[in-house]
CSV table of C-alpha atoms in Angstrom, one decimal:
chain,number,residue,atom,x,y,z
A,1,MET,CA,-100.1,59.6,4.9
A,2,LEU,CA,-98.6,60.7,8.4
A,3,ASN,CA,-94.7,61.8,7.2
A,4,PRO,CA,-94.6,61.6,3.5
A,5,ILE,CA,-91.8,60.6,2.1
A,6,ASP,CA,-90.6,61.4,-1.8
A,7,ALA,CA,-91.2,57.6,-3.0
A,8,ALA,CA,-89.3,57.5,-6.0
A,9,PRO,CA,-86.1,58.4,-5.3
A,10,VAL,CA,-86.0,56.1,-1.5
A,11,VAL,CA,-88.0,53.2,-2.8
A,12,ARG,CA,-85.3,52.0,-5.4
A,13,ASP,CA,-82.5,49.4,-5.4
A,14,GLY,CA,-84.0,46.7,-3.9
A,15,GLY,CA,-86.5,48.4,-1.2
A,16,ALA,CA,-85.5,52.0,0.2
A,17,VAL,CA,-82.7,54.2,0.2
A,18,GLY,CA,-82.1,57.0,2.1
A,19,GLN,CA,-80.3,59.4,4.1
A,20,TYR,CA,-81.5,59.2,7.9
A,21,PRO,CA,-82.9,62.0,9.3
A,22,GLY,CA,-84.1,63.3,6.0
A,23,GLN,CA,-85.5,61.3,3.0
A,24,ILE,CA,-86.0,58.3,5.2
A,25,HIS,CA,-87.7,57.6,8.6
A,26,GLU,CA,-89.0,54.9,10.3
A,27,GLY,CA,-91.9,54.8,9.1
A,28,VAL,CA,-90.5,53.5,6.1
A,29,ALA,CA,-89.9,50.7,6.9
A,30,TRP,CA,-93.6,49.9,8.5
A,31,TRP,CA,-94.9,50.7,5.2
A,32,LEU,CA,-91.7,48.3,3.1
A,33,GLY,CA,-92.9,45.3,6.0
A,34,ALA,CA,-96.7,45.5,5.3
A,35,CYS,CA,-96.6,46.1,1.3
A,36,LEU,CA,-94.2,43.2,1.2
A,37,VAL,CA,-96.3,40.9,2.5
A,38,VAL,CA,-98.9,41.8,0.5
A,39,THR,CA,-97.3,42.2,-2.9
A,40,GLN,CA,-95.9,39.2,-2.6
A,41,LYS,CA,-99.2,36.8,-0.8
A,42,VAL,CA,-97.5,35.4,2.1
A,43,THR,CA,-97.9,34.7,5.4
A,44,ARG,CA,-94.7,34.4,6.3
A,45,ILE,CA,-91.3,36.5,5.9
A,46,ALA,CA,-87.6,36.7,7.5
A,47,VAL,CA,-86.5,39.8,8.7
A,48,ALA,CA,-81.8,40.5,9.3
A,49,HIS,CA,-80.5,43.3,10.1
A,50,ASP,CA,-76.2,44.8,10.1
A,51,ARG,CA,-76.9,45.4,14.1
A,52,HIS,CA,-75.8,49.7,13.3
A,53,PRO,CA,-77.2,50.8,16.4
A,54,VAL,CA,-80.0,53.2,13.5
A,55,ILE,CA,-81.2,49.7,12.8
A,56,THR,CA,-83.3,48.5,15.4
A,57,GLU,CA,-86.1,51.0,14.8
A,58,PHE,CA,-86.5,50.6,11.2
A,59,THR,CA,-86.6,46.6,12.1
A,60,ASP,CA,-88.9,46.9,14.5
A,61,ARG,CA,-91.1,49.3,12.5
A,62,LEU,CA,-90.7,46.6,9.4
A,63,CYS,CA,-91.8,43.1,11.5
A,64,ARG,CA,-94.6,45.3,13.1
A,65,GLY,CA,-95.8,46.2,9.4
A,66,ALA,CA,-95.7,42.8,8.5
A,67,ILE,CA,-97.8,40.9,11.0
A,68,ASN,CA,-99.9,43.5,10.9
A,69,ALA,CA,-100.6,43.7,6.6
A,70,GLN,CA,-104.7,43.5,5.7
A,71,HIS,CA,-105.7,39.4,6.6
A,72,TYR,CA,-102.4,38.0,5.9
A,73,ALA,CA,-101.4,37.4,9.5
A,74,CYS,CA,-97.8,36.9,8.9
A,75,ASN,CA,-95.4,35.4,10.8
A,76,VAL,CA,-92.0,37.3,11.2
A,77,LEU,CA,-88.8,34.9,11.3
A,78,TYR,CA,-87.1,37.4,13.4
A,79,LEU,CA,-83.8,36.7,12.4
A,80,GLY,CA,-81.2,39.6,14.3
A,81,ASN,CA,-77.7,40.1,13.0
A,82,GLN,CA,-77.3,38.1,10.2
A,83,THR,CA,-75.3,39.4,7.5
A,84,GLU,CA,-77.4,39.6,3.7
A,85,ASP,CA,-75.9,36.5,2.4
A,86,GLN,CA,-76.6,34.8,5.5
A,87,LEU,CA,-80.2,35.7,5.1
A,88,ARG,CA,-80.9,34.8,1.5
A,89,LYS,CA,-79.5,31.2,2.5
A,90,ALA,CA,-81.7,31.0,5.3
A,91,LEU,CA,-85.1,32.2,2.9
A,92,THR,CA,-84.0,29.6,1.1
A,93,HIS,CA,-84.3,27.1,3.9
A,94,PHE,CA,-87.3,28.2,6.0
A,95,GLY,CA,-89.3,27.0,2.4
A,96,GLY,CA,-88.3,29.8,-0.1
A,97,ILE,CA,-89.7,32.8,1.7
A,98,PRO,CA,-89.7,36.9,0.9
A,99,GLY,CA,-87.6,38.5,3.6
A,100,ALA,CA,-85.9,41.6,3.5
A,101,TRP,CA,-82.6,42.9,5.5
A,102,LEU,CA,-81.7,46.1,7.0
A,103,SER,CA,-78.8,47.8,7.5
A,104,ALA,CA,-76.6,51.3,7.6
A,105,GLU,CA,-74.1,53.3,6.5
A,106,THR,CA,-71.9,55.9,8.9
A,107,ALA,CA,-69.6,58.5,7.2
A,108,ASN,CA,-69.1,61.9,7.6
A,109,ASP,CA,-71.4,62.0,10.3
A,110,ILE,CA,-74.1,61.0,7.4
A,111,THR,CA,-76.2,57.6,8.0
A,112,THR,CA,-77.8,56.2,5.0
A,113,VAL,CA,-80.2,53.7,5.4
A,114,CYS,CA,-80.6,50.5,3.0
A,115,VAL,CA,-84.2,48.2,3.7
A,116,ARG,CA,-83.3,45.7,0.7
A,117,LEU,CA,-86.5,43.7,0.3
A,118,TYR,CA,-86.6,40.2,-1.0
A,119,ASP,CA,-88.6,37.2,-3.7
A,120,ARG,CA,-89.3,33.7,-1.8
A,121,HIS,CA,-86.6,32.9,-4.5
A,122,GLY,CA,-84.1,35.3,-2.4
A,123,ARG,CA,-83.9,37.5,-5.5
A,124,VAL,CA,-83.5,41.4,-4.6
A,125,LEU,CA,-87.5,42.5,-5.3
A,126,ASP,CA,-87.6,45.4,-8.8
A,127,ASP,CA,-89.8,46.9,-10.7
A,128,THR,CA,-91.3,43.8,-11.5
A,129,THR,CA,-90.9,41.9,-9.0
A,130,GLY,CA,-93.5,44.2,-6.6
A,131,LEU,CA,-90.9,47.1,-5.9
A,132,GLY,CA,-92.6,49.5,-8.4
A,133,GLN,CA,-96.2,48.0,-6.6
A,134,ILE,CA,-94.2,48.9,-3.4
A,135,ARG,CA,-93.7,52.3,-4.3
A,136,SER,CA,-97.1,53.0,-6.4
A,137,LEU,CA,-98.8,51.7,-3.0
A,138,ILE,CA,-96.6,54.4,-0.8
A,139,GLU,CA,-97.2,57.2,-3.5
A,140,GLN,CA,-100.5,56.7,-3.0
A,141,ASP,CA,-101.2,56.7,0.6
A,142,HIS,CA,-102.7,52.9,0.0
A,143,VAL,CA,-100.1,51.1,2.8
A,144,PRO,CA,-102.1,47.9,3.8
A,145,ILE,CA,-103.7,48.2,7.1
A,146,PRO,CA,-104.8,45.4,9.1
A,147,VAL,CA,-108.4,44.2,8.9
A,148,ASN,CA,-109.6,43.2,12.4
A,149,GLU,CA,-106.8,42.2,15.5
A,150,GLN,CA,-107.4,38.5,14.5
A,151,ALA,CA,-105.4,39.4,11.4
A,152,LYS,CA,-102.3,40.3,13.1
A,153,GLY,CA,-99.3,37.7,12.9
A,154,THR,CA,-97.2,37.2,14.7
A,155,ILE,CA,-93.1,38.0,15.2
A,156,GLU,CA,-90.9,34.7,16.5
A,157,PRO,CA,-87.2,35.4,17.5
A,158,TRP,CA,-85.0,33.2,15.6
A,159,HIS,CA,-81.7,32.2,18.6
A,160,HIS,CA,-79.4,30.2,16.2
A,161,GLU,CA,-77.0,31.4,14.6
A,162,LEU,CA,-77.0,30.6,10.5
A,163,THR,CA,-73.9,29.1,9.4
A,164,ASP,CA,-72.5,29.8,5.2
A,165,GLY,CA,-74.6,26.6,4.9
A,166,GLY,CA,-78.3,27.9,6.2
A,167,ARG,CA,-78.2,26.1,8.7
A,168,PRO,CA,-78.6,26.7,12.5
């Protein structure tokens, strides 16, 4: 592992949470994206964020991890700046797909990054629905990598604002 983390205190609360820099770095988002695809066994996910300046690189890395997850050729629907509720509604709107919402908060010069992962039912992952498996993959440095270039997925920008009903 190029830049290890202490996974137990970071991979928790439905995804990953930690101080940046320090406890969490952008590479963790790549690992989470790849692991989400593999543990949920999907070819499509949705990703949104809260537009905090730190989150841009985390979001990019998560998307790239997802499209490079083994043989899944995952299509990432990149929703851009949306609320967490809008993302959850979008997961249902797009046919019950998993997803990720990334956010950050800065207080007293300390930035905390949160990457929350969802299953295909719009529920936050926990240790029994994939988060424990993701933590284990990261701890053991078994983060999924692509098997070949043909297995690479795509990132598809979504250019519509989601309303409270989850529809464009």
